[in-house]
PDB file of C-alpha atoms and ligand atoms in Angstrom:
ATOM      1  CA  UNK A   1      16.478  -4.513  -3.339  1.00  0.00           C
ATOM      2  CA  UNK A   2      16.111  -6.206   0.027  1.00  0.00           C
ATOM      3  CA  UNK A   3      12.835  -8.096   0.480  1.00  0.00           C
ATOM      4  CA  UNK A   4       9.926  -6.105   1.874  1.00  0.00           C
ATOM      5  CA  UNK A   5       8.530  -7.398   5.153  1.00  0.00           C
ATOM      6  CA  UNK A   6       4.743  -7.769   5.163  1.00  0.00           C
ATOM      7  CA  UNK A   7       2.410  -9.231   7.743  1.00  0.00           C
ATOM      8  CA  UNK A   8      -0.123 -11.661   6.297  1.00  0.00           C
ATOM      9  CA  UNK A   9      -3.022 -13.806   7.484  1.00  0.00           C
ATOM     10  CA  UNK A  10      -1.440 -17.260   7.697  1.00  0.00           C
ATOM     11  CA  UNK A  11      -4.169 -19.116   5.779  1.00  0.00           C
ATOM     12  CA  UNK A  12      -3.385 -17.038   2.641  1.00  0.00           C
ATOM     13  CA  UNK A  13       0.016 -18.739   2.517  1.00  0.00           C
ATOM     14  CA  UNK A  14      -1.646 -22.142   2.185  1.00  0.00           C
ATOM     15  CA  UNK A  15      -1.206 -23.181   5.817  1.00  0.00           C
ATOM     16  CA  UNK A  16      -3.998 -25.399   7.119  1.00  0.00           C
ATOM     17  CA  UNK A  17      -5.032 -23.168  10.005  1.00  0.00           C
ATOM     18  CA  UNK A  18      -8.691 -22.451   9.248  1.00  0.00           C
ATOM     19  CA  UNK A  19     -11.486 -23.545  11.568  1.00  0.00           C
ATOM     20  CA  UNK A  20     -12.235 -26.479   9.225  1.00  0.00           C
ATOM     21  CA  UNK A  21      -8.569 -27.479   8.849  1.00  0.00           C
ATOM     22  CA  UNK A  22      -8.314 -25.909   5.393  1.00  0.00           C
ATOM     23  CA  UNK A  23      -6.440 -22.943   3.926  1.00  0.00           C
ATOM     24  CA  UNK A  24      -7.023 -20.070   1.511  1.00  0.00           C
ATOM     25  CA  UNK A  25      -3.837 -20.127  -0.548  1.00  0.00           C
ATOM     26  CA  UNK A  26      -3.516 -17.059  -2.775  1.00  0.00           C
ATOM     27  CA  UNK A  27      -1.146 -17.739  -5.653  1.00  0.00           C
ATOM     28  CA  UNK A  28      -0.530 -14.112  -6.574  1.00  0.00           C
ATOM     29  CA  UNK A  29       0.585 -13.377  -3.023  1.00  0.00           C
ATOM     30  CA  UNK A  30       2.773 -16.445  -2.634  1.00  0.00           C
ATOM     31  CA  UNK A  31       4.054 -16.550  -6.234  1.00  0.00           C
ATOM     32  CA  UNK A  32       4.283 -13.213  -8.028  1.00  0.00           C
ATOM     33  CA  UNK A  33       4.436 -10.837  -5.054  1.00  0.00           C
ATOM     34  CA  UNK A  34       6.180 -13.448  -2.919  1.00  0.00           C
ATOM     35  CA  UNK A  35       9.406 -13.019  -4.934  1.00  0.00           C
ATOM     36  CA  UNK A  36       9.830  -9.533  -3.482  1.00  0.00           C
ATOM     37  CA  UNK A  37       8.364 -10.004  -0.049  1.00  0.00           C
ATOM     38  CA  UNK A  38       9.224 -11.710   3.218  1.00  0.00           C
ATOM     39  CA  UNK A  39       5.981 -12.612   4.933  1.00  0.00           C
ATOM     40  CA  UNK A  40       5.378 -12.577   8.669  1.00  0.00           C
ATOM     41  CA  UNK A  41       2.387 -14.886   9.112  1.00  0.00           C
ATOM     42  CA  UNK A  42      -0.235 -14.172  11.756  1.00  0.00           C
ATOM     43  CA  UNK A  43      -3.228 -16.404  12.501  1.00  0.00           C
ATOM     44  CA  UNK A  44      -5.101 -14.754  15.374  1.00  0.00           C
ATOM     45  CA  UNK A  45      -7.380 -17.705  16.093  1.00  0.00           C
ATOM     46  CA  UNK A  46      -4.642 -20.328  16.292  1.00  0.00           C
ATOM     47  CA  UNK A  47      -2.105 -18.028  17.971  1.00  0.00           C
ATOM     48  CA  UNK A  48      -4.573 -17.084  20.698  1.00  0.00           C
ATOM     49  CA  UNK A  49      -4.729 -20.764  21.601  1.00  0.00           C
ATOM     50  CA  UNK A  50      -7.670 -22.208  19.670  1.00  0.00           C
ATOM     51  CA  UNK A  51      -7.336 -25.572  18.000  1.00  0.00           C
ATOM     52  CA  UNK A  52      -7.477 -26.708  14.384  1.00  0.00           C
ATOM     53  CA  UNK A  53     -10.291 -27.712  13.819  1.00  0.00           C
ATOM     54  CA  UNK A  54     -12.481 -25.441  15.934  1.00  0.00           C
ATOM     55  CA  UNK A  55     -15.967 -24.108  16.019  1.00  0.00           C
ATOM     56  CA  UNK A  56     -16.663 -21.375  13.461  1.00  0.00           C
ATOM     57  CA  UNK A  57     -17.048 -17.852  14.847  1.00  0.00           C
ATOM     58  CA  UNK A  58     -18.754 -14.640  13.863  1.00  0.00           C
ATOM     59  CA  UNK A  59     -19.141 -11.069  15.049  1.00  0.00           C
ATOM     60  CA  UNK A  60     -22.279 -10.286  16.998  1.00  0.00           C
ATOM     61  CA  UNK A  61     -23.885  -7.268  18.629  1.00  0.00           C
ATOM     62  CA  UNK A  62     -23.479  -3.603  17.809  1.00  0.00           C
ATOM     63  CA  UNK A  63     -20.807  -2.902  15.124  1.00  0.00           C
ATOM     64  CA  UNK A  64     -19.335  -0.278  17.475  1.00  0.00           C
ATOM     65  CA  UNK A  65     -18.887  -2.815  20.281  1.00  0.00           C
ATOM     66  CA  UNK A  66     -18.831  -6.082  18.352  1.00  0.00           C
ATOM     67  CA  UNK A  67     -18.206  -9.414  20.090  1.00  0.00           C
ATOM     68  CA  UNK A  68     -16.425 -12.457  18.681  1.00  0.00           C
ATOM     69  CA  UNK A  69     -18.671 -15.425  19.403  1.00  0.00           C
ATOM     70  CA  UNK A  70     -18.688 -19.097  18.362  1.00  0.00           C
ATOM     71  CA  UNK A  71     -21.738 -19.804  16.232  1.00  0.00           C
ATOM     72  CA  UNK A  72     -23.054 -23.026  17.802  1.00  0.00           C
ATOM     73  CA  UNK A  73     -22.139 -22.915  21.497  1.00  0.00           C
ATOM     74  CA  UNK A  74     -22.081 -19.105  21.799  1.00  0.00           C
ATOM     75  CA  UNK A  75     -18.703 -18.928  23.605  1.00  0.00           C
ATOM     76  CA  UNK A  76     -17.524 -15.327  23.711  1.00  0.00           C
ATOM     77  CA  UNK A  77     -13.876 -15.151  22.533  1.00  0.00           C
ATOM     78  CA  UNK A  78     -13.607 -11.361  22.474  1.00  0.00           C
ATOM     79  CA  UNK A  79     -11.493 -10.781  25.595  1.00  0.00           C
ATOM     80  CA  UNK A  80      -9.189 -13.686  24.843  1.00  0.00           C
ATOM     81  CA  UNK A  81      -8.586 -12.368  21.322  1.00  0.00           C
ATOM     82  CA  UNK A  82      -8.032  -8.775  22.481  1.00  0.00           C
ATOM     83  CA  UNK A  83      -5.533  -9.839  25.182  1.00  0.00           C
ATOM     84  CA  UNK A  84      -3.548 -11.905  22.689  1.00  0.00           C
ATOM     85  CA  UNK A  85      -3.705  -9.219  19.963  1.00  0.00           C
ATOM     86  CA  UNK A  86      -2.338  -6.505  22.246  1.00  0.00           C
ATOM     87  CA  UNK A  87       0.649  -8.686  23.084  1.00  0.00           C
ATOM     88  CA  UNK A  88       1.218  -9.730  19.464  1.00  0.00           C
ATOM     89  CA  UNK A  89       1.114  -6.100  18.313  1.00  0.00           C
ATOM     90  CA  UNK A  90       4.121  -5.258  20.497  1.00  0.00           C
ATOM     91  CA  UNK A  91       6.064  -8.108  18.841  1.00  0.00           C
ATOM     92  CA  UNK A  92       5.005  -6.973  15.366  1.00  0.00           C
ATOM     93  CA  UNK A  93       6.175  -3.439  16.162  1.00  0.00           C
ATOM     94  CA  UNK A  94       9.742  -4.836  16.131  1.00  0.00           C
ATOM     95  CA  UNK A  95       9.329  -6.531  12.752  1.00  0.00           C
ATOM     96  CA  UNK A  96       9.774  -3.430  10.587  1.00  0.00           C
ATOM     97  CA  UNK A  97       6.642  -4.321   8.602  1.00  0.00           C
ATOM     98  CA  UNK A  98       5.854  -2.253   5.515  1.00  0.00           C
ATOM     99  CA  UNK A  99       2.235  -3.417   5.397  1.00  0.00           C
ATOM    100  CA  UNK A 100      -0.258  -6.186   6.106  1.00  0.00           C
ATOM    101  CA  UNK A 101      -2.456  -8.358   3.892  1.00  0.00           C
ATOM    102  CA  UNK A 102      -5.555  -9.560   5.724  1.00  0.00           C
ATOM    103  CA  UNK A 103      -7.926 -12.410   4.929  1.00  0.00           C
ATOM    104  CA  UNK A 104     -11.232 -10.905   3.796  1.00  0.00           C
ATOM    105  CA  UNK A 105     -14.543 -11.735   5.492  1.00  0.00           C
ATOM    106  CA  UNK A 106     -12.944 -13.100   8.659  1.00  0.00           C
ATOM    107  CA  UNK A 107     -14.318 -12.039  12.076  1.00  0.00           C
ATOM    108  CA  UNK A 108     -10.725 -12.086  13.391  1.00  0.00           C
ATOM    109  CA  UNK A 109      -8.634 -10.975  10.400  1.00  0.00           C
ATOM    110  CA  UNK A 110     -10.959  -9.062   8.041  1.00  0.00           C
ATOM    111  CA  UNK A 111     -10.192  -5.353   7.619  1.00  0.00           C
ATOM    112  CA  UNK A 112     -13.610  -4.042   6.538  1.00  0.00           C
ATOM    113  CA  UNK A 113     -17.257  -4.850   5.794  1.00  0.00           C
ATOM    114  CA  UNK A 114     -17.324  -7.914   8.024  1.00  0.00           C
ATOM    115  CA  UNK A 115     -20.784  -9.215   8.872  1.00  0.00           C
ATOM    116  CA  UNK A 116     -21.989  -8.363  12.365  1.00  0.00           C
ATOM    117  CA  UNK A 117     -25.140 -10.215  13.438  1.00  0.00           C
ATOM    118  CA  UNK A 118     -27.781  -8.543  15.619  1.00  0.00           C
ATOM    119  CA  UNK A 119     -29.866 -10.368  18.229  1.00  0.00           C
ATOM    120  CA  UNK A 120     -32.374 -11.395  15.542  1.00  0.00           C
ATOM    121  CA  UNK A 121     -29.565 -13.073  13.588  1.00  0.00           C
ATOM    122  CA  UNK A 122     -29.585 -10.444  10.833  1.00  0.00           C
ATOM    123  CA  UNK A 123     -26.150  -9.337   9.529  1.00  0.00           C
ATOM    124  CA  UNK A 124     -24.940  -5.853   8.633  1.00  0.00           C
ATOM    125  CA  UNK A 125     -21.608  -5.543   6.804  1.00  0.00           C
ATOM    126  CA  UNK A 126     -20.132  -2.935   9.134  1.00  0.00           C
ATOM    127  CA  UNK A 127     -17.674  -4.907  11.259  1.00  0.00           C
ATOM    128  CA  UNK A 128     -13.895  -5.160  11.398  1.00  0.00           C
ATOM    129  CA  UNK A 129     -12.074  -8.321  12.480  1.00  0.00           C
ATOM    130  CA  UNK A 130     -10.967  -8.060  16.113  1.00  0.00           C
ATOM    131  CA  UNK A 131      -7.252  -8.443  15.384  1.00  0.00           C
ATOM    132  CA  UNK A 132      -7.378  -6.337  12.207  1.00  0.00           C
ATOM    133  CA  UNK A 133      -8.992  -3.447  14.094  1.00  0.00           C
ATOM    134  CA  UNK A 134      -6.352  -3.469  16.837  1.00  0.00           C
ATOM    135  CA  UNK A 135      -3.576  -3.711  14.241  1.00  0.00           C
ATOM    136  CA  UNK A 136      -4.878  -0.796  12.152  1.00  0.00           C
ATOM    137  CA  UNK A 137      -5.427   1.375  15.225  1.00  0.00           C
ATOM    138  CA  UNK A 138      -1.870   0.707  16.339  1.00  0.00           C
ATOM    139  CA  UNK A 139      -0.255   1.266  12.908  1.00  0.00           C
ATOM    140  CA  UNK A 140      -2.509   3.875  11.283  1.00  0.00           C
ATOM    141  CA  UNK A 141      -0.066   4.755   8.496  1.00  0.00           C
ATOM    142  CA  UNK A 142       0.915   1.238   7.435  1.00  0.00           C
ATOM    143  CA  UNK A 143      -0.530   0.132   4.087  1.00  0.00           C
ATOM    144  CA  UNK A 144      -3.139  -2.600   4.598  1.00  0.00           C
ATOM    145  CA  UNK A 145      -5.289  -4.546   2.169  1.00  0.00           C
ATOM    146  CA  UNK A 146      -7.137  -7.826   1.972  1.00  0.00           C
ATOM    147  CA  UNK A 147      -6.605 -10.484  -0.670  1.00  0.00           C
ATOM    148  CA  UNK A 148     -10.074  -9.919  -2.139  1.00  0.00           C
ATOM    149  CA  UNK A 149      -9.492  -6.203  -2.731  1.00  0.00           C
ATOM    150  CA  UNK A 150      -6.074  -6.976  -4.212  1.00  0.00           C
ATOM    151  CA  UNK A 151      -7.835  -8.650  -7.155  1.00  0.00           C
ATOM    152  CA  UNK A 152      -8.870  -5.136  -8.216  1.00  0.00           C
ATOM    153  CA  UNK A 153      -5.977  -3.907 -10.443  1.00  0.00           C
ATOM    154  CA  UNK A 154      -6.227  -0.299  -9.228  1.00  0.00           C
ATOM    155  CA  UNK A 155      -6.166  -1.252  -5.551  1.00  0.00           C
ATOM    156  CA  UNK A 156      -3.342  -3.703  -6.226  1.00  0.00           C
ATOM    157  CA  UNK A 157      -1.241  -1.025  -7.969  1.00  0.00           C
ATOM    158  CA  UNK A 158      -1.882   1.390  -5.135  1.00  0.00           C
ATOM    159  CA  UNK A 159      -0.990  -1.058  -2.351  1.00  0.00           C
ATOM    160  CA  UNK A 160       2.176  -2.279  -4.034  1.00  0.00           C
ATOM    161  CA  UNK A 161       3.309   1.241  -4.830  1.00  0.00           C
ATOM    162  CA  UNK A 162       2.847   2.158  -1.161  1.00  0.00           C
ATOM    163  CA  UNK A 163       4.802  -0.799   0.220  1.00  0.00           C
ATOM    164  CA  UNK A 164       7.706  -0.250  -2.175  1.00  0.00           C
ATOM    165  CA  UNK A 165       7.794   3.468  -1.350  1.00  0.00           C
ATOM    166  CA  UNK A 166       7.648   2.796   2.370  1.00  0.00           C
ATOM    167  CA  UNK A 167      10.550   0.370   2.019  1.00  0.00           C
ATOM    168  CA  UNK A 168      12.610   3.054   0.257  1.00  0.00           C
ATOM    169  CA  UNK A 169      11.651   5.525   2.996  1.00  0.00           C
ATOM    170  CA  UNK A 170      12.746   3.059   5.681  1.00  0.00           C
ATOM    171  CA  UNK A 171      16.128   2.902   3.937  1.00  0.00           C
ATOM    172  CA  UNK A 172      16.370   6.690   4.365  1.00  0.00           C
ATOM    173  CA  UNK A 173      15.560   6.266   8.067  1.00  0.00           C
ATOM    174  CA  UNK A 174      18.459   3.824   8.405  1.00  0.00           C
ATOM    175  CA  UNK A 175      20.852   6.532   7.214  1.00  0.00           C
ATOM    176  CA  UNK A 176      21.962   9.613   9.080  1.00  0.00           C
ATOM    177  CA  UNK A 177      19.015  11.931   9.773  1.00  0.00           C
ATOM    178  CA  UNK A 178      19.719  14.992   7.645  1.00  0.00           C
ATOM    179  CA  UNK A 179      17.868  17.576   5.595  1.00  0.00           C
ATOM    180  CA  UNK A 180      19.957  16.603   2.619  1.00  0.00           C
ATOM    181  CA  UNK A 181      18.805  12.963   2.738  1.00  0.00           C
ATOM    182  CA  UNK A 182      15.194  14.068   3.068  1.00  0.00           C
ATOM    183  CA  UNK A 183      15.468  16.481   0.133  1.00  0.00           C
ATOM    184  CA  UNK A 184      17.095  13.745  -1.943  1.00  0.00           C
ATOM    185  CA  UNK A 185      14.258  11.290  -1.204  1.00  0.00           C
ATOM    186  CA  UNK A 186      11.612  13.939  -1.880  1.00  0.00           C
ATOM    187  CA  UNK A 187      13.209  14.980  -5.159  1.00  0.00           C
ATOM    188  CA  UNK A 188      13.139  11.392  -6.427  1.00  0.00           C
ATOM    189  CA  UNK A 189       9.491  10.925  -5.416  1.00  0.00           C
ATOM    190  CA  UNK A 190       8.056  14.259  -6.570  1.00  0.00           C
ATOM    191  CA  UNK A 191       6.301  12.989  -9.673  1.00  0.00           C
ATOM    192  CA  UNK A 192       5.007   9.881  -7.923  1.00  0.00           C
ATOM    193  CA  UNK A 193       3.405  12.096  -5.273  1.00  0.00           C
ATOM    194  CA  UNK A 194       2.029  14.439  -7.934  1.00  0.00           C
ATOM    195  CA  UNK A 195       0.335  11.481  -9.641  1.00  0.00           C
ATOM    196  CA  UNK A 196      -1.563  10.791  -6.430  1.00  0.00           C
ATOM    197  CA  UNK A 197      -2.352  14.287  -5.284  1.00  0.00           C
ATOM    198  CA  UNK A 198      -1.366  17.733  -6.577  1.00  0.00           C
ATOM    199  CA  UNK A 199      -2.483  19.111  -3.177  1.00  0.00           C
ATOM    200  CA  UNK A 200      -0.092  16.881  -1.215  1.00  0.00           C
ATOM    201  CA  UNK A 201       2.629  17.589  -3.796  1.00  0.00           C
ATOM    202  CA  UNK A 202       2.320  21.288  -2.907  1.00  0.00           C
ATOM    203  CA  UNK A 203       2.106  20.691   0.850  1.00  0.00           C
ATOM    204  CA  UNK A 204       5.126  18.392   0.887  1.00  0.00           C
ATOM    205  CA  UNK A 205       7.130  20.748  -1.307  1.00  0.00           C
ATOM    206  CA  UNK A 206       6.460  23.556   1.180  1.00  0.00           C
ATOM    207  CA  UNK A 207       7.301  21.337   4.144  1.00  0.00           C
ATOM    208  CA  UNK A 208      10.649  20.335   2.655  1.00  0.00           C
ATOM    209  CA  UNK A 209      11.464  23.921   1.628  1.00  0.00           C
ATOM    210  CA  UNK A 210      10.574  25.319   5.052  1.00  0.00           C
ATOM    211  CA  UNK A 211      12.180  22.399   6.839  1.00  0.00           C
ATOM    212  CA  UNK A 212      15.009  24.585   8.099  1.00  0.00           C
ATOM    213  CA  UNK A 213      12.692  25.986  10.773  1.00  0.00           C
ATOM    214  CA  UNK A 214      11.753  22.576  12.198  1.00  0.00           C
ATOM    215  CA  UNK A 215      13.742  20.170  14.366  1.00  0.00           C
ATOM    216  CA  UNK A 216      14.839  17.272  12.139  1.00  0.00           C
ATOM    217  CA  UNK A 217      12.878  14.617  14.040  1.00  0.00           C
ATOM    218  CA  UNK A 218       9.653  16.556  13.686  1.00  0.00           C
ATOM    219  CA  UNK A 219      10.357  17.264  10.026  1.00  0.00           C
ATOM    220  CA  UNK A 220      10.893  13.561   9.282  1.00  0.00           C
ATOM    221  CA  UNK A 221       7.731  12.593  11.166  1.00  0.00           C
ATOM    222  CA  UNK A 222       5.584  15.170   9.396  1.00  0.00           C
ATOM    223  CA  UNK A 223       7.029  14.168   6.049  1.00  0.00           C
ATOM    224  CA  UNK A 224       6.390  10.469   6.660  1.00  0.00           C
ATOM    225  CA  UNK A 225       2.756  11.141   7.578  1.00  0.00           C
ATOM    226  CA  UNK A 226       2.150  13.241   4.469  1.00  0.00           C
ATOM    227  CA  UNK A 227       3.938  10.694   2.289  1.00  0.00           C
ATOM    228  CA  UNK A 228       1.745   7.803   3.378  1.00  0.00           C
ATOM    229  CA  UNK A 229      -1.430   9.894   3.275  1.00  0.00           C
ATOM    230  CA  UNK A 230      -0.655  11.134  -0.235  1.00  0.00           C
ATOM    231  CA  UNK A 231       0.019   7.691  -1.684  1.00  0.00           C
ATOM    232  CA  UNK A 232      -3.190   6.352  -0.144  1.00  0.00           C
ATOM    233  CA  UNK A 233      -5.094   8.656  -2.526  1.00  0.00           C
ATOM    234  CA  UNK A 234      -5.794   6.993  -5.843  1.00  0.00           C
ATOM    235  CA  UNK A 235      -4.148   8.027  -9.094  1.00  0.00           C
ATOM    236  CA  UNK A 236      -6.350   8.455 -12.178  1.00  0.00           C
ATOM    237  CA  UNK A 237      -5.772   8.723 -15.935  1.00  0.00           C
ATOM    238  CA  UNK A 238      -6.324  12.485 -15.634  1.00  0.00           C
ATOM    239  CA  UNK A 239      -3.739  12.865 -12.848  1.00  0.00           C
ATOM    240  CA  UNK A 240      -1.249  10.663 -14.716  1.00  0.00           C
ATOM    241  CA  UNK A 241      -1.784  12.642 -17.921  1.00  0.00           C
ATOM    242  CA  UNK A 242      -0.993  15.779 -15.932  1.00  0.00           C
ATOM    243  CA  UNK A 243       2.291  14.253 -14.694  1.00  0.00           C
ATOM    244  CA  UNK A 244       3.257  13.052 -18.166  1.00  0.00           C
ATOM    245  CA  UNK A 245       2.626  16.498 -19.597  1.00  0.00           C
ATOM    246  CA  UNK A 246       4.709  17.994 -16.820  1.00  0.00           C
ATOM    247  CA  UNK A 247       7.498  15.582 -17.804  1.00  0.00           C
ATOM    248  CA  UNK A 248       7.310  16.681 -21.417  1.00  0.00           C
ATOM    249  CA  UNK A 249       8.412  20.121 -20.263  1.00  0.00           C
ATOM    250  CA  UNK A 250      11.850  18.624 -19.532  1.00  0.00           C
ATOM    251  CA  UNK A 251      12.206  17.519 -23.155  1.00  0.00           C
ATOM    252  CA  UNK A 252      11.125  20.833 -24.693  1.00  0.00           C
ATOM    253  CA  UNK A 253      14.415  21.455 -26.417  1.00  0.00           C
ATOM    254  CA  UNK A 254      15.288  17.878 -27.285  1.00  0.00           C
ATOM    255  CA  UNK A 255      12.228  16.095 -28.662  1.00  0.00           C
ATOM    256  CA  UNK A 256      11.847  16.453 -32.429  1.00  0.00           C
ATOM    257  CA  UNK A 257       8.309  17.301 -33.548  1.00  0.00           C
ATOM    258  CA  UNK A 258       7.311  13.736 -34.509  1.00  0.00           C
ATOM    259  CA  UNK A 259       8.335  12.406 -31.077  1.00  0.00           C
ATOM    260  CA  UNK A 260       6.571  15.332 -29.418  1.00  0.00           C
ATOM    261  CA  UNK A 261       3.400  14.459 -31.310  1.00  0.00           C
ATOM    262  CA  UNK A 262       3.749  10.778 -30.470  1.00  0.00           C
ATOM    263  CA  UNK A 263       4.079  11.666 -26.772  1.00  0.00           C
ATOM    264  CA  UNK A 264       1.049  13.951 -26.859  1.00  0.00           C
ATOM    265  CA  UNK A 265      -0.966  11.217 -28.584  1.00  0.00           C
ATOM    266  CA  UNK A 266      -0.161   8.511 -26.015  1.00  0.00           C
ATOM    267  CA  UNK A 267      -0.898  10.929 -23.175  1.00  0.00           C
ATOM    268  CA  UNK A 268      -4.290  11.657 -24.708  1.00  0.00           C
ATOM    269  CA  UNK A 269      -5.015   7.985 -25.351  1.00  0.00           C
ATOM    270  CA  UNK A 270      -4.253   7.249 -21.710  1.00  0.00           C
ATOM    271  CA  UNK A 271      -6.314  10.188 -20.433  1.00  0.00           C
ATOM    272  CA  UNK A 272      -9.279   8.892 -22.452  1.00  0.00           C
ATOM    273  CA  UNK A 273      -8.963   5.358 -21.107  1.00  0.00           C
ATOM    274  CA  UNK A 274      -7.792   3.781 -24.373  1.00  0.00           C
ATOM    275  CA  UNK A 275      -4.374   2.526 -23.281  1.00  0.00           C
ATOM    276  CA  UNK A 276      -2.876   1.504 -19.910  1.00  0.00           C
ATOM    277  CA  UNK A 277      -0.356   3.677 -18.106  1.00  0.00           C
ATOM    278  CA  UNK A 278       2.453   1.258 -18.897  1.00  0.00           C
ATOM    279  CA  UNK A 279       2.393   2.435 -22.556  1.00  0.00           C
ATOM    280  CA  UNK A 280       3.275   6.139 -22.018  1.00  0.00           C
ATOM    281  CA  UNK A 281       5.613   5.116 -19.169  1.00  0.00           C
ATOM    282  CA  UNK A 282       7.549   2.790 -21.500  1.00  0.00           C
ATOM    283  CA  UNK A 283       7.756   5.514 -24.138  1.00  0.00           C
ATOM    284  CA  UNK A 284       8.934   8.119 -21.637  1.00  0.00           C
ATOM    285  CA  UNK A 285      11.493   5.727 -20.183  1.00  0.00           C
ATOM    286  CA  UNK A 286      12.810   5.317 -23.714  1.00  0.00           C
ATOM    287  CA  UNK A 287      13.130   9.101 -24.197  1.00  0.00           C
ATOM    288  CA  UNK A 288      14.729   9.541 -20.773  1.00  0.00           C
ATOM    289  CA  UNK A 289      17.417   7.045 -21.763  1.00  0.00           C
ATOM    290  CA  UNK A 290      17.779   8.347 -25.309  1.00  0.00           C
ATOM    291  CA  UNK A 291      18.129  12.012 -24.301  1.00  0.00           C
ATOM    292  CA  UNK A 292      19.792  11.285 -20.978  1.00  0.00           C
ATOM    293  CA  UNK A 293      17.456  13.533 -18.979  1.00  0.00           C
ATOM    294  CA  UNK A 294      19.071  13.635 -15.504  1.00  0.00           C
ATOM    295  CA  UNK A 295      16.114  14.867 -13.409  1.00  0.00           C
ATOM    296  CA  UNK A 296      13.627  12.402 -14.894  1.00  0.00           C
ATOM    297  CA  UNK A 297      16.138   9.558 -14.745  1.00  0.00           C
ATOM    298  CA  UNK A 298      15.965   9.592 -10.957  1.00  0.00           C
ATOM    299  CA  UNK A 299      12.145   9.770 -10.739  1.00  0.00           C
ATOM    300  CA  UNK A 300      10.655   6.674  -9.085  1.00  0.00           C
ATOM    301  CA  UNK A 301       7.419   7.481 -10.954  1.00  0.00           C
ATOM    302  CA  UNK A 302       9.008   5.876 -14.013  1.00  0.00           C
ATOM    303  CA  UNK A 303      10.026   2.713 -12.132  1.00  0.00           C
ATOM    304  CA  UNK A 304       8.172   2.461  -8.806  1.00  0.00           C
ATOM    305  CA  UNK A 305       8.222  -1.355  -8.644  1.00  0.00           C
ATOM    306  CA  UNK A 306       9.643  -4.329 -10.579  1.00  0.00           C
ATOM    307  CA  UNK A 307       8.224  -5.006 -14.051  1.00  0.00           C
ATOM    308  CA  UNK A 308       7.582  -8.646 -13.112  1.00  0.00           C
ATOM    309  CA  UNK A 309       4.615  -7.509 -11.031  1.00  0.00           C
ATOM    310  CA  UNK A 310       2.945  -6.418 -14.274  1.00  0.00           C
ATOM    311  CA  UNK A 311       1.263  -3.412 -12.744  1.00  0.00           C
ATOM    312  CA  UNK A 312      -0.058  -0.323 -14.584  1.00  0.00           C
ATOM    313  CA  UNK A 313      -1.383  -2.733 -17.197  1.00  0.00           C
ATOM    314  CA  UNK A 314      -5.078  -1.942 -16.924  1.00  0.00           C
ATOM    315  CA  UNK A 315      -7.244   0.813 -18.393  1.00  0.00           C
TER     316      UNK A 315
HETATM  317  S1  SF4 B   1      -8.693 -15.798   8.532  1.00  0.00           S
HETATM  318 FE1  SF4 B   1      -7.260 -15.214  10.110  1.00  0.00          FE
HETATM  319  S2  SF4 B   1      -7.908 -16.335  11.904  1.00  0.00           S
HETATM  320 FE2  SF4 B   1      -8.906 -17.288  10.171  1.00  0.00          FE
HETATM  321  S3  SF4 B   1      -7.525 -18.938   9.579  1.00  0.00           S
HETATM  322 FE3  SF4 B   1      -6.972 -17.176   8.357  1.00  0.00          FE
HETATM  323  S4  SF4 B   1      -5.344 -16.223   9.506  1.00  0.00           S
HETATM  324 FE4  SF4 B   1      -6.375 -17.598  10.916  1.00  0.00          FE
END
């Protein structure tokens, strides 16, 4: 698969661009994930013309109308940052990004819970970095995370699943726009969507079935919105157990009773938090190969991302 293009805060790549001349290298992002990703680095503070080293900054004022201000000399950098960000966003729109990884806690790059100081110097964690806010407003459906949140295995799984799915969707967009291509993509992603949201699974099924009544462009746009919204919702052991049970229906005639029992056991163990998802997935992949089940063979749910990323390994 072609590499996935992701925007990233430059300091996470180990570049010495921070206010103190340092970096915040993240080895998972550069090493493990880096094998599958082409990063587009963005350092708002340096790219808007500030030097390395520079005075540290913070957000001040009301979280709804926060200002970016240097801590010691109180220079207000807000307008300068906004002007630069608006220009940079138009360049990034041509990059075909499938997501962005922000540096946490930064008044320029942080995506949530950034400290905003009131006039008494007291912080509330309600701010969003100036560049991150403009980026997320401009690309509301793009998957975004920060490196701190990506240490949480569930959030990491979710983000990576979304960027890989978006990349596959972009491949569909490169082909001829046709109902057939859309149905093909949807068919392959049905169980993945079901694992995130039975409600979206139903809605998207109806949209694809009724698609004949809509102009193709509108159908694609609606589908893309629902796809990204559905995958944003978290999976859970209960939802995954539901999908695995649904899959068992396809083996009704083929699985001998001992294999049926083994499958039911691993589903239950996973539902009760005793084993990670990778265990039933490995078993089901084995049965899909053994019994050559054509519908399940094409389901991305069984292989949504490369094994090297070691996802679905947590309980
Ligand atoms: S947090 Fe953002 S602005 Fe600060 S050094 Fe990193 S990339 Fe640059």
